[in-house]
Short mmCIF file of C-alpha atoms and ligand atoms in Angstrom, two decimals:
data_model
loop_
_atom_site.label_atom_id
_atom_site.label_comp_id
_atom_site.label_asym_id
_atom_site.label_seq_id
_atom_site.Cartn_x
_atom_site.Cartn_y
_atom_site.Cartn_z
CA MET E 1 8.93 28.93 -6.39
CA SER E 2 6.85 31.32 -8.56
CA GLY E 3 3.56 31.03 -8.05
CA SER E 4 0.96 28.89 -5.87
CA VAL E 5 -1.39 26.68 -7.12
CA GLN E 6 -4.53 25.08 -5.33
CA VAL E 7 -4.13 21.56 -3.70
CA GLY E 8 -7.61 19.52 -3.15
CA VAL E 9 -7.70 16.92 0.03
CA PRO E 10 -10.84 14.30 -1.52
CA ALA E 11 -12.71 12.63 0.75
CA GLU E 12 -11.66 8.65 -0.01
CA VAL E 13 -14.26 5.66 -1.45
CA LYS E 14 -12.75 2.68 -1.38
CA ASP E 15 -15.40 0.24 0.07
CA ARG E 16 -15.24 1.11 4.50
CA GLU E 17 -11.54 3.70 3.56
CA ARG E 18 -10.97 5.31 6.50
CA ARG E 19 -7.78 7.36 5.98
CA VAL E 20 -7.30 11.39 4.63
CA ALA E 21 -3.61 12.07 2.09
CA LEU E 22 -2.56 15.10 4.64
CA THR E 23 -3.32 16.22 7.79
CA PRO E 24 -4.36 19.38 9.41
CA PRO E 25 -0.42 19.25 9.92
CA ALA E 26 0.72 18.81 6.98
CA VAL E 27 -2.07 21.16 5.17
CA HIS E 28 -0.93 23.62 7.14
CA VAL E 29 3.00 23.14 5.66
CA LEU E 30 0.70 24.18 1.56
CA VAL E 31 -0.78 27.17 3.46
CA GLU E 32 2.39 28.56 4.56
CA ARG E 33 4.03 28.56 0.94
CA GLY E 34 0.70 30.44 -0.45
CA HIS E 35 -0.82 27.92 -1.56
CA ALA E 36 -4.54 27.61 -1.69
CA VAL E 37 -6.08 23.96 0.29
CA LEU E 38 -9.44 22.66 -0.43
CA VAL E 39 -11.00 19.98 2.11
CA GLN E 40 -14.26 17.36 0.60
CA ALA E 41 -16.46 18.80 4.02
CA GLY E 42 -15.89 15.17 6.58
CA ALA E 43 -12.59 13.23 4.99
CA GLY E 44 -10.62 13.04 7.55
CA ASP E 45 -14.49 12.47 9.72
CA GLY E 46 -12.70 8.65 9.80
CA ALA E 47 -9.77 9.14 10.99
CA GLY E 48 -10.34 11.65 13.67
CA PHE E 49 -9.53 14.67 12.88
CA ARG E 50 -12.32 17.09 12.31
CA ASP E 51 -13.75 19.83 9.55
CA GLU E 52 -13.17 22.86 12.07
CA GLU E 53 -9.23 21.61 12.24
CA PHE E 54 -8.56 21.85 8.50
CA LEU E 55 -10.70 25.30 8.79
CA ALA E 56 -8.31 25.88 11.46
CA GLU E 57 -4.67 25.65 10.16
CA GLY E 58 -5.78 27.37 6.44
CA ALA E 59 -7.98 25.48 4.24
CA ARG E 60 -11.71 25.54 2.26
CA LEU E 61 -14.22 23.10 2.70
CA THR E 62 -16.35 21.43 -0.06
CA ARG E 63 -19.09 19.50 0.52
CA ASP E 64 -18.95 19.21 -3.75
CA PRO E 65 -16.68 16.07 -4.54
CA ALA E 66 -15.72 17.82 -8.42
CA GLU E 67 -14.90 21.12 -6.92
CA VAL E 68 -12.39 19.10 -4.13
CA TRP E 69 -10.68 17.10 -8.48
CA GLY E 70 -11.12 20.97 -9.88
CA SER E 71 -7.74 21.16 -8.24
CA ASP E 72 -4.82 21.50 -9.64
CA VAL E 73 -2.65 18.69 -7.41
CA VAL E 74 -5.78 16.88 -6.27
CA VAL E 75 -3.38 14.18 -3.25
CA LYS E 76 -4.78 11.17 -2.41
CA VAL E 77 -4.32 8.11 -0.30
CA LYS E 78 -6.12 4.68 -2.67
CA GLU E 79 -6.26 4.35 -6.94
CA PRO E 80 -9.33 6.19 -8.35
CA GLN E 81 -12.67 4.24 -8.39
CA PRO E 82 -14.05 3.83 -11.51
CA SER E 83 -16.97 6.41 -9.37
CA GLU E 84 -14.26 9.22 -10.05
CA TYR E 85 -12.16 7.99 -13.84
CA GLY E 86 -14.52 11.46 -15.08
CA TYR E 87 -12.57 13.31 -13.12
CA LEU E 88 -9.27 13.09 -14.17
CA ARG E 89 -9.08 15.77 -16.47
CA GLU E 90 -5.51 16.73 -18.65
CA ASP E 91 -4.22 19.68 -16.62
CA LEU E 92 -4.91 17.66 -13.17
CA THR E 93 -1.99 16.06 -11.33
CA LEU E 94 -2.68 13.02 -8.87
CA PHE E 95 -0.01 13.09 -6.19
CA GLY E 96 -1.34 8.81 -4.04
CA TYR E 97 -0.62 5.39 -4.32
CA LEU E 98 -1.86 4.02 -7.40
CA HIS E 99 -0.46 0.68 -7.90
CA LEU E 100 -0.93 0.38 -11.21
CA ALA E 101 0.68 -2.78 -12.51
CA ALA E 102 -2.30 -4.65 -10.87
CA GLU E 103 -5.16 -1.91 -12.29
CA PRO E 104 -4.42 -1.83 -16.09
CA ASP E 105 -8.55 0.06 -16.39
CA LEU E 106 -7.59 2.84 -14.19
CA THR E 107 -4.10 2.69 -15.76
CA ALA E 108 -6.12 3.29 -19.84
CA ALA E 109 -8.34 6.49 -18.01
CA LEU E 110 -5.13 7.61 -17.00
CA VAL E 111 -3.28 7.34 -20.52
CA ALA E 112 -6.26 8.62 -21.78
CA SER E 113 -7.22 11.47 -19.95
CA GLY E 114 -3.51 13.31 -20.56
CA CYS E 115 -3.45 13.81 -16.65
CA ARG E 116 0.12 13.92 -14.48
CA ALA E 117 -0.29 11.01 -12.00
CA TYR E 118 2.19 10.31 -9.77
CA ALA E 119 2.63 7.11 -7.78
CA PHE E 120 3.45 6.75 -3.37
CA GLU E 121 5.22 3.41 -3.68
CA THR E 122 7.45 4.53 -6.82
CA LEU E 123 9.17 6.51 -5.35
CA THR E 124 11.90 5.55 -4.60
CA ASP E 125 15.17 7.33 -2.10
CA GLU E 126 18.47 6.78 -0.62
CA HIS E 127 16.43 4.15 2.16
CA GLY E 128 14.21 1.79 -0.12
CA LEU E 129 10.64 3.54 -1.23
CA PRO E 130 9.55 6.35 1.79
CA LEU E 131 6.06 6.58 0.77
CA LEU E 132 4.81 2.91 0.53
CA ALA E 133 7.58 2.40 3.60
CA PRO E 134 4.99 3.59 6.09
CA MET E 135 1.16 1.40 5.17
CA SER E 136 3.31 -1.32 4.78
CA GLU E 137 4.72 -0.23 8.38
CA VAL E 138 0.74 -0.64 9.50
CA ALA E 139 -0.25 -3.37 6.86
CA GLY E 140 2.94 -6.05 8.32
CA ARG E 141 2.14 -4.72 11.91
CA ALA E 142 -1.63 -5.98 11.23
CA ALA E 143 -1.63 -8.39 9.39
CA ALA E 144 0.31 -11.56 11.84
CA ILE E 145 -2.24 -9.99 14.16
CA ILE E 146 -5.32 -11.27 11.28
CA GLY E 147 -3.47 -14.21 10.76
CA ALA E 148 -3.39 -15.06 13.95
CA ALA E 149 -7.43 -14.01 13.85
CA HIS E 150 -7.98 -15.82 11.29
CA LEU E 151 -7.17 -18.72 12.73
CA SER E 152 -9.34 -18.74 15.20
CA ALA E 153 -12.36 -21.81 14.27
CA ALA E 154 -14.59 -19.52 15.24
CA LEU E 155 -13.33 -17.57 11.75
CA GLY E 156 -13.46 -20.13 8.88
CA GLY E 157 -9.68 -21.12 10.78
CA SER E 158 -8.01 -24.70 12.01
CA GLY E 159 -7.99 -23.83 15.52
CA THR E 160 -4.14 -23.25 16.21
CA LEU E 161 -2.92 -20.76 18.14
CA MET E 162 -0.44 -18.37 17.56
CA GLY E 163 2.24 -19.79 20.32
CA GLY E 164 0.85 -23.06 21.10
CA ALA E 165 0.72 -24.08 24.74
CA ALA E 166 2.67 -26.33 26.85
CA GLY E 167 3.57 -29.25 25.44
CA VAL E 168 2.28 -28.40 21.97
CA PRO E 169 4.52 -27.20 19.26
CA PRO E 170 3.46 -23.34 18.01
CA ALA E 171 2.10 -22.37 14.81
CA LYS E 172 4.16 -21.96 11.64
CA VAL E 173 4.55 -18.62 9.95
CA LEU E 174 5.48 -18.58 6.75
CA VAL E 175 6.90 -14.57 5.75
CA ILE E 176 7.73 -14.47 2.21
CA GLY E 177 9.91 -11.30 1.17
CA LEU E 178 11.63 -9.96 4.35
CA GLY E 179 10.44 -6.00 3.49
CA VAL E 180 9.08 -2.95 5.83
CA ALA E 181 6.32 -6.03 5.34
CA GLY E 182 7.63 -8.42 6.45
CA GLY E 183 10.00 -7.76 8.46
CA ILE E 184 7.86 -6.90 10.20
CA ALA E 185 4.75 -9.32 9.79
CA ALA E 186 7.95 -12.20 10.77
CA ARG E 187 8.32 -9.86 14.18
CA GLY E 188 5.13 -9.71 15.30
CA ALA E 189 4.10 -13.43 14.39
CA ARG E 190 7.77 -14.25 16.76
CA GLY E 191 6.52 -12.06 19.55
CA LEU E 192 2.93 -13.94 19.46
CA GLY E 193 5.19 -16.34 20.22
CA ALA E 194 4.77 -18.71 16.50
CA HIS E 195 7.72 -20.63 14.65
CA VAL E 196 8.52 -18.80 12.09
CA THR E 197 10.41 -18.88 9.29
CA GLY E 198 11.07 -16.19 6.61
CA VAL E 199 12.04 -15.19 2.34
CA ASP E 200 13.92 -13.61 0.63
CA VAL E 201 15.40 -13.44 -2.65
CA ASP E 202 18.28 -10.73 -0.76
CA LEU E 203 20.39 -13.12 1.63
CA GLU E 204 21.30 -10.11 3.37
CA ARG E 205 17.26 -9.52 4.50
CA LEU E 206 17.28 -13.59 6.08
CA TYR E 207 21.05 -13.39 7.88
CA ARG E 208 19.25 -9.50 9.48
CA TYR E 209 16.97 -11.21 10.68
CA ARG E 210 18.54 -15.06 11.68
CA LEU E 211 20.53 -12.66 13.56
CA ASP E 212 18.05 -10.32 15.64
CA GLY E 213 16.35 -13.72 16.53
CA THR E 214 12.77 -13.31 14.38
CA LEU E 215 13.57 -16.20 12.44
CA ASP E 216 13.36 -20.09 13.66
CA ALA E 217 14.49 -21.02 9.90
CA SER E 218 15.14 -19.45 6.33
CA GLN E 219 15.03 -19.93 2.96
CA SER E 220 16.05 -18.27 -0.35
CA GLY E 221 13.12 -17.80 -2.77
CA GLU E 222 14.02 -21.28 -4.72
CA PRO E 223 10.61 -22.33 -5.59
CA SER E 224 11.36 -26.54 -4.78
CA LEU E 225 12.99 -24.99 -1.62
CA VAL E 226 9.56 -22.70 -0.49
CA ALA E 227 6.66 -25.61 -1.77
CA GLY E 228 7.82 -27.58 1.73
CA HIS E 229 7.52 -24.78 4.38
CA VAL E 230 4.55 -23.56 2.17
CA ARG E 231 2.43 -27.41 3.11
CA GLU E 232 4.02 -27.08 7.18
CA ALA E 233 2.69 -23.13 7.33
CA ASP E 234 -0.37 -22.57 8.96
CA LEU E 235 -0.38 -19.35 8.37
CA VAL E 236 1.16 -17.61 5.29
CA ILE E 237 2.49 -14.31 5.17
CA GLY E 238 2.95 -12.32 1.43
CA ALA E 239 4.73 -9.62 0.67
CA ALA E 240 7.04 -9.77 -1.48
CA LEU E 241 7.95 -6.68 -4.16
CA VAL E 242 10.05 -6.09 -7.35
CA PRO E 243 8.95 -2.26 -6.90
CA GLY E 244 6.40 -0.45 -9.97
CA ALA E 245 5.95 -4.65 -11.73
CA ARG E 246 3.36 -7.46 -11.12
CA ALA E 247 3.61 -8.97 -7.45
CA PRO E 248 6.04 -12.92 -8.07
CA GLU E 249 4.04 -15.57 -7.46
CA VAL E 250 6.17 -17.49 -4.94
CA VAL E 251 3.77 -19.40 -4.01
CA THR E 252 1.96 -22.09 -6.96
CA GLU E 253 -1.90 -23.82 -6.71
CA ALA E 254 -0.56 -27.24 -5.45
CA MET E 255 1.49 -25.76 -2.48
CA VAL E 256 -1.68 -24.41 -1.90
CA ALA E 257 -3.68 -26.79 -2.00
CA SER E 258 -0.75 -28.87 -0.16
CA MET E 259 -2.54 -26.74 2.92
CA ARG E 260 -3.88 -28.21 5.94
CA PRO E 261 -7.94 -27.70 6.30
CA GLY E 262 -7.46 -24.06 7.31
CA SER E 263 -5.26 -23.12 7.59
CA VAL E 264 -5.06 -19.23 6.84
CA ILE E 265 -3.18 -16.60 4.50
CA VAL E 266 -2.91 -12.91 4.35
CA ASP E 267 -1.13 -11.68 0.91
CA LEU E 268 -0.29 -8.24 1.55
CA ALA E 269 0.80 -8.11 -1.63
CA ILE E 270 -2.58 -8.82 -2.92
CA ASP E 271 -2.70 -4.79 -4.24
CA GLN E 272 1.20 -5.53 -7.35
CA GLY E 273 -2.09 -8.63 -8.13
CA GLY E 274 -0.33 -11.06 -4.96
CA CYS E 275 2.03 -13.63 -4.30
CA VAL E 276 -0.35 -15.90 -3.96
CA ALA E 277 -0.85 -17.60 -7.05
CA THR E 278 -4.69 -18.32 -5.65
CA ALA E 279 -5.08 -14.71 -4.79
CA ARG E 280 -8.07 -12.37 -5.82
CA PRO E 281 -8.48 -8.74 -4.03
CA THR E 282 -10.82 -8.52 -1.80
CA SER E 283 -12.41 -5.75 0.51
CA LEU E 284 -12.60 -4.39 3.90
CA SER E 285 -16.14 -5.54 3.67
CA GLU E 286 -15.62 -9.06 2.16
CA PRO E 287 -11.88 -9.87 2.96
CA THR E 288 -11.70 -13.48 3.45
CA TYR E 289 -12.81 -16.23 1.05
CA VAL E 290 -11.64 -20.47 0.65
CA VAL E 291 -9.80 -22.23 -1.92
CA HIS E 292 -8.84 -25.70 -1.34
CA ASP E 293 -9.86 -25.03 2.46
CA VAL E 294 -7.08 -22.52 2.68
CA VAL E 295 -8.82 -18.84 4.00
CA HIS E 296 -7.09 -16.40 1.71
CA TYR E 297 -7.63 -12.94 3.63
CA CYS E 298 -6.45 -10.15 0.91
CA VAL E 299 -7.39 -6.24 1.31
CA THR E 300 -5.90 -4.14 -1.07
CA ASN E 301 -6.16 -1.53 1.64
CA VAL E 302 -6.01 -3.78 5.17
CA PRO E 303 -4.47 0.19 6.76
CA GLY E 304 -6.97 1.81 6.24
CA GLN E 305 -9.37 0.26 9.16
CA PHE E 306 -6.63 1.33 11.10
CA PRO E 307 -7.03 5.21 9.83
CA ARG E 308 -6.07 7.27 12.47
CA THR E 309 -1.95 5.80 12.74
CA ALA E 310 -1.08 5.11 8.94
CA SER E 311 -3.05 8.64 8.05
CA ALA E 312 -0.28 9.94 11.12
CA ALA E 313 1.58 8.42 9.62
CA LEU E 314 1.35 8.55 5.61
CA SER E 315 0.60 11.74 5.69
CA ALA E 316 4.19 13.20 7.84
CA ALA E 317 6.01 11.17 4.79
CA VAL E 318 3.73 12.26 1.19
CA ILE E 319 3.46 16.36 2.63
CA GLY E 320 7.69 16.19 2.30
CA LYS E 321 6.99 15.13 -0.98
CA ALA E 322 3.68 16.63 -2.40
CA VAL E 323 5.52 20.34 -2.14
CA HIS E 324 8.11 19.50 -4.42
CA LEU E 325 5.53 18.03 -6.64
CA VAL E 326 3.75 21.14 -5.89
CA ASP E 327 6.22 24.07 -6.11
CA ASP E 328 7.19 22.19 -8.91
CA VAL E 329 3.28 22.09 -10.57
CA ALA E 330 3.01 25.89 -9.16
CA ALA E 331 7.09 26.55 -11.21
CA GLY E 332 5.26 24.73 -14.43
CA ARG E 333 7.28 21.71 -14.46
CA ALA E 334 5.70 18.75 -13.64
CA GLY E 335 5.29 16.86 -16.55
CA GLY E 336 8.18 17.93 -18.95
CA GLY E 337 10.27 15.31 -17.72
CA GLU E 338 12.57 17.40 -14.67
CA GLU E 339 10.56 17.74 -12.14
CA HIS E 340 12.17 17.45 -8.47
CA PRO E 341 15.42 14.98 -7.52
CA ALA E 342 12.84 14.19 -4.37
CA LEU E 343 10.21 12.80 -6.99
CA ALA E 344 13.03 10.04 -8.33
CA GLY E 345 10.28 6.73 -10.23
CA ALA E 346 6.73 8.36 -8.46
CA ALA E 347 5.69 9.46 -12.23
CA ASN E 348 3.38 6.62 -13.19
CA VAL E 349 1.52 8.19 -16.17
CA VAL E 350 2.47 11.47 -18.15
CA ALA E 351 0.72 13.06 -20.88
CA GLY E 352 -0.80 9.82 -22.18
CA ARG E 353 2.46 7.61 -21.10
CA VAL E 354 2.68 5.30 -19.50
CA VAL E 355 6.22 6.73 -18.17
CA HIS E 356 7.16 4.57 -14.99
CA GLU E 357 9.28 1.34 -17.48
CA ALA E 358 8.47 -1.53 -14.57
CA VAL E 359 4.94 0.05 -14.68
CA ALA E 360 5.06 0.03 -18.47
CA GLU E 361 6.18 -2.95 -18.67
CA ALA E 362 4.04 -5.50 -16.62
CA LEU E 363 1.12 -4.23 -18.55
CA GLY E 364 2.00 -3.58 -22.29
CA TYR E 365 2.75 -0.75 -23.18
CA ALA E 366 6.69 -0.94 -23.25
N1 NAD P 401 -2.20 -4.92 1.17
C1 NAD P 401 -2.23 -3.42 2.44
O1 NAD P 401 -3.17 -3.08 2.14
C2 NAD P 401 -0.92 -3.24 1.19
C3 NAD P 401 0.06 -2.38 2.54
C4 NAD P 401 1.10 -1.91 2.68
C5 NAD P 401 1.58 -2.40 1.75
N2 NAD P 401 1.65 -3.66 0.76
C6 NAD P 401 2.16 -3.86 0.12
O2 NAD P 401 3.64 -5.46 0.21
C7 NAD P 401 3.22 -5.43 -0.18
C8 NAD P 401 5.13 -5.35 1.00
O3 NAD P 401 5.87 -4.00 0.49
P1 NAD P 401 6.73 -4.01 1.06
O4 NAD P 401 7.21 -2.61 0.77
O5 NAD P 401 7.85 -4.67 2.65
O6 NAD P 401 7.48 -3.85 0.10
P2 NAD P 401 9.73 -3.93 0.08
O7 NAD P 401 10.35 -3.31 -1.43
O8 NAD P 401 10.25 -3.74 1.82
O9 NAD P 401 10.12 -5.56 1.04
C9 NAD P 401 10.56 -6.45 -0.67
C10 NAD P 401 10.13 -7.64 -0.60
O10 NAD P 401 10.55 -9.00 -1.15
C11 NAD P 401 11.66 -9.72 -1.62
N3 NAD P 401 11.23 -10.38 -2.79
C12 NAD P 401 11.53 -9.91 -4.28
N4 NAD P 401 11.30 -11.30 -4.89
C13 NAD P 401 11.36 -11.38 -4.33
C14 NAD P 401 10.42 -12.89 -4.94
N5 NAD P 401 10.58 -13.57 -5.77
N6 NAD P 401 10.85 -14.24 -3.97
C15 NAD P 401 10.63 -13.62 -2.23
N7 NAD P 401 11.05 -11.94 -2.03
C16 NAD P 401 11.11 -11.45 -2.89
C17 NAD P 401 12.39 -8.49 -2.21
O11 NAD P 401 14.22 -8.67 -1.48
C18 NAD P 401 12.00 -7.69 -0.92
O12 NAD P 401 13.34 -7.88 0.66
C19 NAD P 401 4.57 -4.79 -1.13
O13 NAD P 401 3.88 -5.01 -2.35
C20 NAD P 401 2.54 -3.38 -0.38
O14 NAD P 401 2.52 -2.76 -2.51
C21 NAD P 401 0.11 -3.68 0.52
#
């Protein structure tokens, strides 16, 4: 490493988002390497990390978000919101969730600014998507609980209990995409006593979850075969992903219309545009809406409501990668296509160009 840089950690501004990207132990790692860390006062409050804890690890604090965004590198959780677009600038390196395939306006703002934007969700290593996985784990665990809760008649659902009762069959849960989020959601639904069917284009995943007893039934992604399972489902959990690209539409509007009134859809894939035709992004303040008498829960930041667990898990995964990015910026390397191999796939927008192929294709920048 040559030189040091300032790393900024802003408070999140997305609706009811309470996570913080770096916790005090992660700040310690950067400070130990000689970097300055500027944390927005109160940024960790929602997750239970107090300002004094950041100070104790060597961070500086400011109340001014513009000052934090003035740092060389900004590490944050959620994609910049419109109120933050004005902070984007040419010599800024941004590291956070971006989900650009579903964010054309943000992409245009990043391109126009000339900044370097690195996405957590497209960073790849030999194990997959190491910076998406921790939040997919949290969201997947939450999805089964959230879906079960919304089946309650008090929340507009059909009044079906996941585990059924003596002589009454359990609820039918259909999970689309058995990756990190879907696999854990399927286990969660199974743990609540539901009858669980899994859909994936990757047959190996179907085998794995059938063999370990998570799934009662399984289906390849063939649309005509998925339709019958959607019609029968009390709860559909969407978690299909093609990294960087817009989510594949697996459930059509006609399939949604075929579901029983009061059935529930939790589409986690909404952050990439959703894998259900009738899905549109919702917020933690107003998480649901109804189409064809089916309750839709399409919150783009599900882990934001479990900030203590989610921040600790995210920060622990991010810090190892952030160290390489910050060191690269300090050495003047990042941006020239010479990033550290540990950052493979993360670069999305660099100096006015959309450099991630799937993102560029999804948004017509290819
Ligand atoms: N809403 C939220 O708050 C939230 C939080 C975390 C993750 N997510 C999202 O959840 C989604 C899943 O993330 P993940 O980490 O589990 O991804 P993953 O890559 O681990 O798994 C995705 C799975 O989808 C499968 N798939 C791809 N195309 C398919 C198709 N046409 N039909 C069926 N299956 C298909 C893949 O084979 C894979 O098994 C992503 O969009 C992610 O961004 C959302």
